[in-house]
CSV table of C-alpha atoms in Angstrom, one decimal:
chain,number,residue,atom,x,y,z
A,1,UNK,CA,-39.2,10.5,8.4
A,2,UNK,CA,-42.1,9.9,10.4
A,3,UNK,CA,-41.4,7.0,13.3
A,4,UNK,CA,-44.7,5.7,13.0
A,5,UNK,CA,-45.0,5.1,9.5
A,6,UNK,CA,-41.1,3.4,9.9
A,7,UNK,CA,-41.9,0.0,8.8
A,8,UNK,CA,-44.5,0.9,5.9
A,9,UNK,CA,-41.6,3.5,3.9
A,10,UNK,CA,-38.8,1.3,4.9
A,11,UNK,CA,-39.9,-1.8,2.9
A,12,UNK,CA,-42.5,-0.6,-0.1
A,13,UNK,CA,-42.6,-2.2,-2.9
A,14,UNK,CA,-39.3,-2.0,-5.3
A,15,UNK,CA,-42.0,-1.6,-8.3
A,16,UNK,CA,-43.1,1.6,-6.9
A,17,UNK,CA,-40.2,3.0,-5.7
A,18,UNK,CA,-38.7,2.3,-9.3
A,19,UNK,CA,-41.9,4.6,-10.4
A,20,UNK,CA,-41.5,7.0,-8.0
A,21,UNK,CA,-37.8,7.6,-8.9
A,22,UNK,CA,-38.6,8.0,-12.8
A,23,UNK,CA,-40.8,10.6,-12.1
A,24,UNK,CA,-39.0,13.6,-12.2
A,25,UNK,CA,-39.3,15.6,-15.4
A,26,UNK,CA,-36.2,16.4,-17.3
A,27,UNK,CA,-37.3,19.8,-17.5
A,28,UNK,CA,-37.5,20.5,-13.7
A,29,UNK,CA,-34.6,20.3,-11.4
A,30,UNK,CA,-35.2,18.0,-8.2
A,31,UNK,CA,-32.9,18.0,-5.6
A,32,UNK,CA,-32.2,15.2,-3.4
A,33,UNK,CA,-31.4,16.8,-0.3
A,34,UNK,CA,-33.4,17.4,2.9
A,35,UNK,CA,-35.2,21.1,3.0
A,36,UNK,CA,-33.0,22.1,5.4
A,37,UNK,CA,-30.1,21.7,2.5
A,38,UNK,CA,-32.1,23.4,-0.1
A,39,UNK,CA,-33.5,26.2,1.4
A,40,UNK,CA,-29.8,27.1,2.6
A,41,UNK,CA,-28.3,26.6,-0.9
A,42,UNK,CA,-30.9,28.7,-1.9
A,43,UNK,CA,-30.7,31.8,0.1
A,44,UNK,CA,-26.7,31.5,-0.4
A,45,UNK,CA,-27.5,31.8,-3.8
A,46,UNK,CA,-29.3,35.1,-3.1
A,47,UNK,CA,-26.7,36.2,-0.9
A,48,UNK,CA,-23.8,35.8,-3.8
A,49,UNK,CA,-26.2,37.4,-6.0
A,50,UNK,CA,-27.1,40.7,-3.9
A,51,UNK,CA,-28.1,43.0,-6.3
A,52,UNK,CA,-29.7,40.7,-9.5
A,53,UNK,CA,-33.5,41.7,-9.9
A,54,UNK,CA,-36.1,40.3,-7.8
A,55,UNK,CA,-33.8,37.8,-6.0
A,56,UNK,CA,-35.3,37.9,-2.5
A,57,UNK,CA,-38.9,36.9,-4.1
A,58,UNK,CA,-40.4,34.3,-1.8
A,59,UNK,CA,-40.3,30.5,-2.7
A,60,UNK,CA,-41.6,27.1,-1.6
A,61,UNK,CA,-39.9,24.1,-1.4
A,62,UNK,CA,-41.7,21.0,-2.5
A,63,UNK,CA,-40.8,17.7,-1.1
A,64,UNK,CA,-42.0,14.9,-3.9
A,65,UNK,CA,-40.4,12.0,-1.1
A,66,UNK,CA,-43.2,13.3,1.5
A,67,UNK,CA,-45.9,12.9,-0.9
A,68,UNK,CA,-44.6,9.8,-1.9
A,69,UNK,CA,-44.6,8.6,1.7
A,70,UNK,CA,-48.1,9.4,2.0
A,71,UNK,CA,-48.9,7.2,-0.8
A,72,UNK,CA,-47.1,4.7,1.2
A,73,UNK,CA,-49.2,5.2,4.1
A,74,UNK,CA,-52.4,5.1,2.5
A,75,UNK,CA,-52.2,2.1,0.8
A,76,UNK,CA,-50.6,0.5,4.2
A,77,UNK,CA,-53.6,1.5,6.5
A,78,UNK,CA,-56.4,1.9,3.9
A,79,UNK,CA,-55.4,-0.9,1.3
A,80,UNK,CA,-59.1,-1.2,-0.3
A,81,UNK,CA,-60.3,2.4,-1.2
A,82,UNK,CA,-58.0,4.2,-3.9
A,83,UNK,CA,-57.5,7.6,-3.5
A,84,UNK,CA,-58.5,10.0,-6.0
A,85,UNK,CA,-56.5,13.1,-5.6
A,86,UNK,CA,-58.8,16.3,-4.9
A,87,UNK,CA,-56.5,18.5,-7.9
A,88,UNK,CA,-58.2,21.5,-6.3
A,89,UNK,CA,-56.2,21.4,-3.2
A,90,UNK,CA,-52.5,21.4,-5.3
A,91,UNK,CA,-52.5,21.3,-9.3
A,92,UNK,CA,-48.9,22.0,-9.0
A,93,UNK,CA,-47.5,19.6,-11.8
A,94,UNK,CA,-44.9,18.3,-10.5
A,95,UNK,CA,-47.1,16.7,-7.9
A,96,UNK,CA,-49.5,15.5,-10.5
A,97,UNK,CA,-47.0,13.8,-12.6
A,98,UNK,CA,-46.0,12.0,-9.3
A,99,UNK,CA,-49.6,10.6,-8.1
A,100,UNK,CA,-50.3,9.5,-12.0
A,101,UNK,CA,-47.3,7.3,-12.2
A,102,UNK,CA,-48.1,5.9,-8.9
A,103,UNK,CA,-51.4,4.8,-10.1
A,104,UNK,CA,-53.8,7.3,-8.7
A,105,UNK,CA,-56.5,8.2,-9.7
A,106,UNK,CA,-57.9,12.4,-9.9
A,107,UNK,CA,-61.3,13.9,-8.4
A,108,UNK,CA,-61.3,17.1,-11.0
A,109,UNK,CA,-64.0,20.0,-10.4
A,110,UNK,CA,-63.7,21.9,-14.0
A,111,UNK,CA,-62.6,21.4,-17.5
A,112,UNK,CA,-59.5,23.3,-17.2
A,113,UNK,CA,-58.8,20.4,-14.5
A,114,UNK,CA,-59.3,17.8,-16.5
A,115,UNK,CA,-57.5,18.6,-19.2
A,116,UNK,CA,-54.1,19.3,-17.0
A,117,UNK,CA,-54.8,15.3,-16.0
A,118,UNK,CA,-54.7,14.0,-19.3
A,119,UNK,CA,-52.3,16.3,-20.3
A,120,UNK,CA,-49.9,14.1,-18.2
A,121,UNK,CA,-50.8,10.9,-19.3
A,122,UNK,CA,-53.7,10.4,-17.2
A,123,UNK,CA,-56.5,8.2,-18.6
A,124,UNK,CA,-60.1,9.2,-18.7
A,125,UNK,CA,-61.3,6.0,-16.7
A,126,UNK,CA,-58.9,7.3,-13.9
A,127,UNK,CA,-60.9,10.9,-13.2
A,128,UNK,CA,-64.1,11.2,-11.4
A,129,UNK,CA,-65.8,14.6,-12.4
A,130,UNK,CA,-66.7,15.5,-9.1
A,131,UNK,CA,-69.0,18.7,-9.2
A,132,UNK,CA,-72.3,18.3,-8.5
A,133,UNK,CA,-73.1,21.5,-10.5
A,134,UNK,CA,-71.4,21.5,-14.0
A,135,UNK,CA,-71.3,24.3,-16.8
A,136,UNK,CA,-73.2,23.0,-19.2
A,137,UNK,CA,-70.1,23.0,-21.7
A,138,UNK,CA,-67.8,21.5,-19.6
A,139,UNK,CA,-69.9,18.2,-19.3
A,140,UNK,CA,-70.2,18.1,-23.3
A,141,UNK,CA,-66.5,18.3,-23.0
A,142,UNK,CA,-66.0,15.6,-20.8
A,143,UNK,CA,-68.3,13.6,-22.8
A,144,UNK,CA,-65.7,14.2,-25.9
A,145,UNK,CA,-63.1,13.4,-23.9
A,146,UNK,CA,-64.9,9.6,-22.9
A,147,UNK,CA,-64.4,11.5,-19.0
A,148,UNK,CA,-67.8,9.5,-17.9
A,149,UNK,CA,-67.9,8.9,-13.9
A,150,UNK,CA,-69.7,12.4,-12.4
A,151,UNK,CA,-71.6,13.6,-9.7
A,152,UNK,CA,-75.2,15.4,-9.2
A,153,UNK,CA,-77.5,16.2,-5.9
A,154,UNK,CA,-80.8,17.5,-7.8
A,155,UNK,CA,-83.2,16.7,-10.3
A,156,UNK,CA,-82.2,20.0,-12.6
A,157,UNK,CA,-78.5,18.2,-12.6
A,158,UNK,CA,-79.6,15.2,-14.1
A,159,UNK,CA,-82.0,16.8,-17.0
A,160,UNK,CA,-79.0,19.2,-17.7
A,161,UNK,CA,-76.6,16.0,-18.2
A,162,UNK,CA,-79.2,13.9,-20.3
A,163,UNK,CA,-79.2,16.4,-22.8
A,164,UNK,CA,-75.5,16.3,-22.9
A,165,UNK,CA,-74.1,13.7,-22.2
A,166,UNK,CA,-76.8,10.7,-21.0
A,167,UNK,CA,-74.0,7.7,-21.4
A,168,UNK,CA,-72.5,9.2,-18.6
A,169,UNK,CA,-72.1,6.9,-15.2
A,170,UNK,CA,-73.1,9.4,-12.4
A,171,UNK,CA,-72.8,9.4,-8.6
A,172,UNK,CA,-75.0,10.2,-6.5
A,173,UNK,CA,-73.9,13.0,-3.4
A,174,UNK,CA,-75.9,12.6,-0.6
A,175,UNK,CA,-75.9,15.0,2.2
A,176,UNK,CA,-74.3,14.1,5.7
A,177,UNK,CA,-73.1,15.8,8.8
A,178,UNK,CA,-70.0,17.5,8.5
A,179,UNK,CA,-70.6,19.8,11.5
A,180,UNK,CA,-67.5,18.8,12.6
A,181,UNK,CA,-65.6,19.8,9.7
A,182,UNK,CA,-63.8,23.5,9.4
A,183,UNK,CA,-64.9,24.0,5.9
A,184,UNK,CA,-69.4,22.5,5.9
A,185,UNK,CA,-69.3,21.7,2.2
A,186,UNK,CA,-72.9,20.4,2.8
A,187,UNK,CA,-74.2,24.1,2.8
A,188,UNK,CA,-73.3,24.1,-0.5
A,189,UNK,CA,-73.9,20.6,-1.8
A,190,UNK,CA,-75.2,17.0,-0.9
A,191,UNK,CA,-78.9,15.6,-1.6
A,192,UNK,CA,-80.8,15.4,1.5
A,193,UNK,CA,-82.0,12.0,2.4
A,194,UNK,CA,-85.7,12.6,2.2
A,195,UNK,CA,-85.0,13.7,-2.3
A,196,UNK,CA,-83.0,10.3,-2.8
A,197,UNK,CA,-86.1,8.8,-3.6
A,198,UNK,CA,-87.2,11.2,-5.8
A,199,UNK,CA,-83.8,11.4,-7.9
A,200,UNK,CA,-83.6,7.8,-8.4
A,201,UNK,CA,-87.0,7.9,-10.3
A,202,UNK,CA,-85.9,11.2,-12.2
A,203,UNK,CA,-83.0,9.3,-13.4
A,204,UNK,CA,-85.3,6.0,-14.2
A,205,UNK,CA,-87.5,8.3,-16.3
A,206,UNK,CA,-84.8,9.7,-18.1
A,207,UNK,CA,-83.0,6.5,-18.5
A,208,UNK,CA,-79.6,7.5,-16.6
A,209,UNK,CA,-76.8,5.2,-15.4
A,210,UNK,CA,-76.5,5.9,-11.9
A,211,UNK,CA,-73.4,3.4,-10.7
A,212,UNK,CA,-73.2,4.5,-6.9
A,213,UNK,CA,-73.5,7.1,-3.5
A,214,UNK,CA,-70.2,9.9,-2.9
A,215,UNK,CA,-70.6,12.2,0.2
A,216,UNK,CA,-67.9,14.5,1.2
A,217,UNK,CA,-68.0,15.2,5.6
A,218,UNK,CA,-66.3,18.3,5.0
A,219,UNK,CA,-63.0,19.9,4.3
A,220,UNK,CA,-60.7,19.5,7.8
A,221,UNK,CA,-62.7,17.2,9.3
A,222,UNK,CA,-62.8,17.0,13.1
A,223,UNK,CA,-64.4,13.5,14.1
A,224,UNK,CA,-63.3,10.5,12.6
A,225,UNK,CA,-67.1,9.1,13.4
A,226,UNK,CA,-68.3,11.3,10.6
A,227,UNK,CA,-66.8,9.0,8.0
A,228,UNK,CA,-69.1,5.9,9.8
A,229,UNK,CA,-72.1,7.7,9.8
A,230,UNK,CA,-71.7,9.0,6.3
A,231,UNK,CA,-70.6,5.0,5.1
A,232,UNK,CA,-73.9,3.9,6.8
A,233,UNK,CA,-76.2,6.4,5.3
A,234,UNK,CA,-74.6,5.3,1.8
A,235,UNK,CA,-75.3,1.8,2.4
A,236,UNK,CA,-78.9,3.1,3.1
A,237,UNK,CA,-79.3,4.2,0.1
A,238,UNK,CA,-77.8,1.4,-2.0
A,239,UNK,CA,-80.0,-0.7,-0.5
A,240,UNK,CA,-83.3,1.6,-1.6
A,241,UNK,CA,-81.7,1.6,-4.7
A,242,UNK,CA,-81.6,-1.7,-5.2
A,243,UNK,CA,-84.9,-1.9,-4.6
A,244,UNK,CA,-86.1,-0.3,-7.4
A,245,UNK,CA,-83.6,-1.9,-9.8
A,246,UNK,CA,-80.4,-0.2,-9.6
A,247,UNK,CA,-77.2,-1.9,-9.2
A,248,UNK,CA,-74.9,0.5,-7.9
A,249,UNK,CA,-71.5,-0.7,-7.9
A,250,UNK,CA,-69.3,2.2,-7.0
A,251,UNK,CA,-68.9,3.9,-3.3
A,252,UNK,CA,-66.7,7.1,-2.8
A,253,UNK,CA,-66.3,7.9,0.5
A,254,UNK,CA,-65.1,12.2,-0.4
A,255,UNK,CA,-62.1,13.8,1.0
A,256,UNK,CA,-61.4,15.7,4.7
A,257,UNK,CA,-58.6,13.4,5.3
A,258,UNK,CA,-55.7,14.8,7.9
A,259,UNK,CA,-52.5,15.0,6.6
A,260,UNK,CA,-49.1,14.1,8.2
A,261,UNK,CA,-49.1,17.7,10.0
A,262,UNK,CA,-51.7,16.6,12.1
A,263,UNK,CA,-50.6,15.1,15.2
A,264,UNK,CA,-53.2,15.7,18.3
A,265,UNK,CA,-56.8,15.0,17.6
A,266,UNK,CA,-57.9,13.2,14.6
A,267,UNK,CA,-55.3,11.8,12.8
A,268,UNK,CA,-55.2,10.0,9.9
A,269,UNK,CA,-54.3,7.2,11.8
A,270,UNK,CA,-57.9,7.2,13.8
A,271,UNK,CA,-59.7,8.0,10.8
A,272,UNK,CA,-58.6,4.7,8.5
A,273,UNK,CA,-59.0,2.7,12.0
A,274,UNK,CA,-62.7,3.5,11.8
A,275,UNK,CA,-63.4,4.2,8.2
A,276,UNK,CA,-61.5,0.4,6.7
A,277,UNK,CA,-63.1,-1.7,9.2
A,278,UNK,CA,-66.9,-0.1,8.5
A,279,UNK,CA,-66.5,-0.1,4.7
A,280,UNK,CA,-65.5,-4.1,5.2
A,281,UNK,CA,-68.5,-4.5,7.0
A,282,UNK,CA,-71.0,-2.8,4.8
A,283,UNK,CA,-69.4,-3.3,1.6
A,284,UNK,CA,-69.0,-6.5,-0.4
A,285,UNK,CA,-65.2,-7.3,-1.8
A,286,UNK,CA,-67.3,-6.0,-5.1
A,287,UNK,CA,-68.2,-3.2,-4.9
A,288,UNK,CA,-65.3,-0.6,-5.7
A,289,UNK,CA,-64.8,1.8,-3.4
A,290,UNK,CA,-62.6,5.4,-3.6
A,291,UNK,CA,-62.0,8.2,-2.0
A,292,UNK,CA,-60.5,11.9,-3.0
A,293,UNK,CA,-58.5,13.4,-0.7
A,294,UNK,CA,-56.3,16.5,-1.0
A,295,UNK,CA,-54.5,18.1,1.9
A,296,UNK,CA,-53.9,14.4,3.0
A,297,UNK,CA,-50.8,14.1,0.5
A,298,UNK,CA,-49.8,18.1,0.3
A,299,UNK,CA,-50.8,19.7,3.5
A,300,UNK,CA,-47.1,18.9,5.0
A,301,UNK,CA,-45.1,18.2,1.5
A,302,UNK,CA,-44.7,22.4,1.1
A,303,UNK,CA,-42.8,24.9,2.9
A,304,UNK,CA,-42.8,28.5,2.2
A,305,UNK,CA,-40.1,30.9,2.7
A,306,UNK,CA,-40.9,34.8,3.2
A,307,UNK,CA,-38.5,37.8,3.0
A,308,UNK,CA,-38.7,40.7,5.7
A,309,UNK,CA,-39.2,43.5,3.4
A,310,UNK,CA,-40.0,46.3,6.2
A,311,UNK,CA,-40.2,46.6,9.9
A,312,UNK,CA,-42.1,49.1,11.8
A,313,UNK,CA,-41.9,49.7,15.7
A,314,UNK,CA,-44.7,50.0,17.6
A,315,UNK,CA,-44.8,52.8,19.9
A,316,UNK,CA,-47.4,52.6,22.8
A,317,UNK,CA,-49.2,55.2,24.9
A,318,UNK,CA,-47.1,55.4,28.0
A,319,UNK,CA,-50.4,54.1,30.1
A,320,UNK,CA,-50.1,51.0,28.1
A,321,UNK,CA,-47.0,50.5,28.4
A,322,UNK,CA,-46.5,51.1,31.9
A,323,UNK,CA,-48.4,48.0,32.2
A,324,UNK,CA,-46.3,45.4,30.2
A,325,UNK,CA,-43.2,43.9,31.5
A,326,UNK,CA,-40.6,46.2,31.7
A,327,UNK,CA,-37.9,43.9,29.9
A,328,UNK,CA,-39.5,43.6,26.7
A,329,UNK,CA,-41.7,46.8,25.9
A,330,UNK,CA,-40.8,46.7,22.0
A,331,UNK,CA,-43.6,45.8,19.8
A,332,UNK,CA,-42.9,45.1,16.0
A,333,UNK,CA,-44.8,44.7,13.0
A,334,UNK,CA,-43.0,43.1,10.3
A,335,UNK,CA,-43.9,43.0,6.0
A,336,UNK,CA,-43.5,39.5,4.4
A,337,UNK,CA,-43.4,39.6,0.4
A,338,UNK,CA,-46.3,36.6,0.2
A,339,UNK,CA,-49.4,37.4,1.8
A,340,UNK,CA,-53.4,36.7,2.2
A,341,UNK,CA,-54.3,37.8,-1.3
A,342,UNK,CA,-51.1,35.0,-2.7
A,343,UNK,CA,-50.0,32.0,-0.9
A,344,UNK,CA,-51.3,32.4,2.3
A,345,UNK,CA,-55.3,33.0,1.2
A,346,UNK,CA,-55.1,29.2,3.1
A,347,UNK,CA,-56.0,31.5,6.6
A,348,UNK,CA,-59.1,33.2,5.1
A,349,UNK,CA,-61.1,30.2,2.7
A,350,UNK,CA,-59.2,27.0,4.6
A,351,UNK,CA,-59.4,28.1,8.6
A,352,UNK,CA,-56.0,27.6,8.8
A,353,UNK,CA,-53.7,29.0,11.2
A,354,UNK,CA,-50.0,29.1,10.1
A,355,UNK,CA,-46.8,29.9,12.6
A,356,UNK,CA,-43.9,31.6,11.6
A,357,UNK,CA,-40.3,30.6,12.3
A,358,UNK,CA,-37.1,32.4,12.2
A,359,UNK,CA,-35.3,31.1,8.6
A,360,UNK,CA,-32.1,33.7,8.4
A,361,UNK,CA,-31.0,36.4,10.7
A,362,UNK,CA,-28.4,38.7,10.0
A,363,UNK,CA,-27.5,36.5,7.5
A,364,UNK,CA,-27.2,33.4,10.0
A,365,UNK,CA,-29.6,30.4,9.2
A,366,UNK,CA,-31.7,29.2,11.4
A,367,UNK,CA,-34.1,26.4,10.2
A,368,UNK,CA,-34.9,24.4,12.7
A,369,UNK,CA,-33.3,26.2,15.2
A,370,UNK,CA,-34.2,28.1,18.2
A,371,UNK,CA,-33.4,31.5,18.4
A,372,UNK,CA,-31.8,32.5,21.8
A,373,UNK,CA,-32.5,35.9,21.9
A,374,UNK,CA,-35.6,37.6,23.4
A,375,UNK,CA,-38.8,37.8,21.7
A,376,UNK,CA,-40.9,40.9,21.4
A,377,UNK,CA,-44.9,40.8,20.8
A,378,UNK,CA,-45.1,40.9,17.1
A,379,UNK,CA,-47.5,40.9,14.0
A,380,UNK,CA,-46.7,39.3,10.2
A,381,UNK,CA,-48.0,41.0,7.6
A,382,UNK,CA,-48.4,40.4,3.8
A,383,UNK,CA,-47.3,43.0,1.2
A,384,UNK,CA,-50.2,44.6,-0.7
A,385,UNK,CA,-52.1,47.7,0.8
A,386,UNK,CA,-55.0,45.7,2.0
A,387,UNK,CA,-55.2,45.7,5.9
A,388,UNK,CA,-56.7,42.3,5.3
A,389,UNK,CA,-53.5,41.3,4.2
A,390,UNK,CA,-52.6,40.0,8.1
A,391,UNK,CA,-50.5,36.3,8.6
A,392,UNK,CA,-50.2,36.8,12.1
A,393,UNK,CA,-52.2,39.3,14.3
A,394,UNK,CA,-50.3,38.3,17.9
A,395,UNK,CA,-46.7,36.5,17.8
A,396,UNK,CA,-43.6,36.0,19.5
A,397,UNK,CA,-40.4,36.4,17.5
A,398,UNK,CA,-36.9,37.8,17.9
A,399,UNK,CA,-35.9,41.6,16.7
A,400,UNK,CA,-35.7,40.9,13.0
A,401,UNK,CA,-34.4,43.1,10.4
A,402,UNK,CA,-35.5,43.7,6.8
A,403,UNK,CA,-33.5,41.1,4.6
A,404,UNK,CA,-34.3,38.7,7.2
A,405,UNK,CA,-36.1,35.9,6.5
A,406,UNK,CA,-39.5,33.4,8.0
A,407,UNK,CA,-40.7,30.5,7.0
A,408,UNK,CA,-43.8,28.5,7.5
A,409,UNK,CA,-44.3,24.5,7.2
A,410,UNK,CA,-47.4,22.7,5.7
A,411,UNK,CA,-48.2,25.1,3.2
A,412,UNK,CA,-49.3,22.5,0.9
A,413,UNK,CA,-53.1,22.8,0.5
A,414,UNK,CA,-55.1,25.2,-0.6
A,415,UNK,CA,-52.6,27.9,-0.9
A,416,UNK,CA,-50.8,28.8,-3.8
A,417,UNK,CA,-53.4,26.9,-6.1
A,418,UNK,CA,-56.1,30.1,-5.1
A,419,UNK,CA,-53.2,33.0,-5.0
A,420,UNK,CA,-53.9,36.2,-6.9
A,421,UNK,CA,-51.4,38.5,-8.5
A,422,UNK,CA,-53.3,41.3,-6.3
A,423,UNK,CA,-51.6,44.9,-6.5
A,424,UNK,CA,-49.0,43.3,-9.1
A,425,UNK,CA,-47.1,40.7,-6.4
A,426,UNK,CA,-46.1,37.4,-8.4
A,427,UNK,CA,-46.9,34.3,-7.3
A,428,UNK,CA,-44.1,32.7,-5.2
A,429,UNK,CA,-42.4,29.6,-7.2
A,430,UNK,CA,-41.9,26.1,-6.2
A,431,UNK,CA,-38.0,24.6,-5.8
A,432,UNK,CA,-38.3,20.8,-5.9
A,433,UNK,CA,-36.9,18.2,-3.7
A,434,UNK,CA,-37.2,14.7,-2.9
A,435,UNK,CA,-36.1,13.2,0.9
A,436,UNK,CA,-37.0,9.8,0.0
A,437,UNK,CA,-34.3,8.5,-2.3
């Protein structure tokens, strides 16, 4: 448990923990034990099983009670804008069946996403179709399927939408300055200021419903002044819409949230101390306001668990070697069975940078342990033939042996929702847990 969210998980309401517990899906087995506990039971299970067919494949373990407790923390520290979970970042079902009970609502980018939503119950009031460029088919489905909030940034958006679907309520994404941000979402999407002007007459001629302003600062967001800047530059244009006759009711302040694995810098902490306070100011109690964050409630929910399938030792030109401290020449490189083209594409499209940790060694476990043997300069790589396929170019770990095992923590976003089956390697599957109840 995290000490400073204490008070908020130890007194939410007994409403939603009674949703929270009912949850689980008599299909899918959830433990209620801590990772620690489950990743053990799990690899004793491989142990006692030596020999069945693909027993030392590499699994996650999802923790629903993490999730759960950052539900808890948003709604404690930013009470007034309801999140719309960012499905992109984790469709895994297990987690959507957990944010619909609790009442949230889904930012979906495709069809296929939409339908998993309602496919668990979701209703289509609760889902903001948040691509700014749609297929043209997937709007008339959303139109079938009543789906009506969406967003556009150009003029060829909103002609493409009146023709099918013009009851629709759209949003309008403006551009702002996500510099800052590891992923700049705004070269992709955003209407720059100077076009808003333009837009809101293209929608007046065609007779469109525009009901408010979205912007997104950026995926991984590194200034919590981005989300003030952004909130004022909405207000902006509220007010110029109002002027000619809108009456926008609706403000989504996007996603690039922290989650609970971020502890230096900007934390979630600064960003809702900055982000609540300007919205209050800006805002009026009626205007609804949401947001649709992601990695916020998964980032630090997931933990993966890779197998050493292979070893190799480096061997160094003697000049080289002559050079580095005489105690610990050895250099290893060391084959996972999940790599960069499966769960751990996260390093290449999310800038993330992952650390590995000793799980099992010679059939001792480790988690959360430190390893009091020497470590040796080593490299992690992933199991396809791609010399891509690197998690870790420059590490320290102990002398491991195939059959060994690694794990990393906050593997929850943007990883196994964009892994491939590349060179034949399944996708690694999810064992469930909850360290709430």
């Amino acid at each position: 448990m995290h000490a400073n969210l204490e008070t908020v998980v130890l007194a939410p309401p007994y409403d939603m923990v009674d949703l929270f517990k009912s949850v689980p899906s008599p299909d899918v087995n959830v433990y209620n034990r801590s990772i620690c506990e489950v990743t053990k039971q799990r690899l004793e299970a491989i142990t006692n099983q030596q020999w069945e067919s693909d027993q030392e494949n590499a699994f996650f373990v999802g923790d629903l009670g993490e999730v759960f407790r950052q539900h808890l923390r948003w709604k404690s520290l930013l009470p007034r804008i309801e999140p719309f979970f960012a499905v992109k970042c984790n469709p895994d079902p297990m987690i959507l069946k957990l944010l619909a009970s609790l009442g949230c609502g889904f930012d979906c980018a495709s069809k296929q996403e939409i339908q998993q939503v309602l496919d668990v119950g979701v209703e289509s009031n609760r889902i903001v179709y948040a691509n700014p460029c749609k297929q043209a088919s997937f709007v008339r489905y959303a139109a079938q399927q009543n789906v009506s909030r969406m967003t556009f940034d150009n003029a060829e958006e909103l002609h493409k939408i009146k023709k099918f679907y013009p009851d629709a309520e759209l949003i309008l994404r403006i551009l702002t300055d996500d510099s800052q941000s590891l992923c700049q979402l705004g070269l992709k999407f955003g209407a720059p200021l100077h076009t808003v002007q333009h837009l809101l007459e293209t929608a007046q001629q065609l007779d469109l419903n525009i009901i408010g302003v979205s912007f997104h600062v950026g995926s991984g967001c590194l200034d919590e002044n981005a989300f003030c800047d952004a909130v004022i530059s909405a207000r902006n244009v509220f007010d110029q819409a109002a002027a000619m006759g809108f009456n926008f009711t609706l403000l989504d302040v996007g996603g690039g949230f922290p989650g609970a694995d971020v502890k230096n810098g900007i934390t979630f902490e600064k960003v809702a101390a900055v982000l609540g306070p300007v919205v209050d100011r800006l805002f009026p109690a009626d205007i609804r306001v949401i947001a649709e964050p992601g990695r916020y409630y998964v980032a630090s929910a997931f933990t993966i668990c890779t197998n050493i399938i292979g070893r190799r030792s480096v061997t160094l030109p003697p000049a080289v070697e002559e050079e580095i401290e005489k105690e610990t020449p050895e250099q290893y490189m060391y084959y996972v069975n999940d790599g960069m083209y499966g769960s751990f594409n996260c390093i290449i499209f999310d800038h993330q940078i992952v650390e590995p940790k000793v799980l099992m060694k010679n059939e001792v476990f480790t988690f959360g342990q430190d390893v009091c043997e020497p470590n040796f300069e080593s490299s992690v790589w992933g199991p396809t033939c791609d010399s891509i396929d690197c998690l870790n170019k420059s590490t320290r770990l102990p002398k491991l042996e195939p059959g060994d095992w690694l794990y990393y923590e906050n593997m929850g976003a943007y990883t196994v929702c964009a892994a491939s089956q590349f060179n034949g390697f399944k996708k690694s599957e999810v064992v469930y847990t909850n360290t709430f109840c």
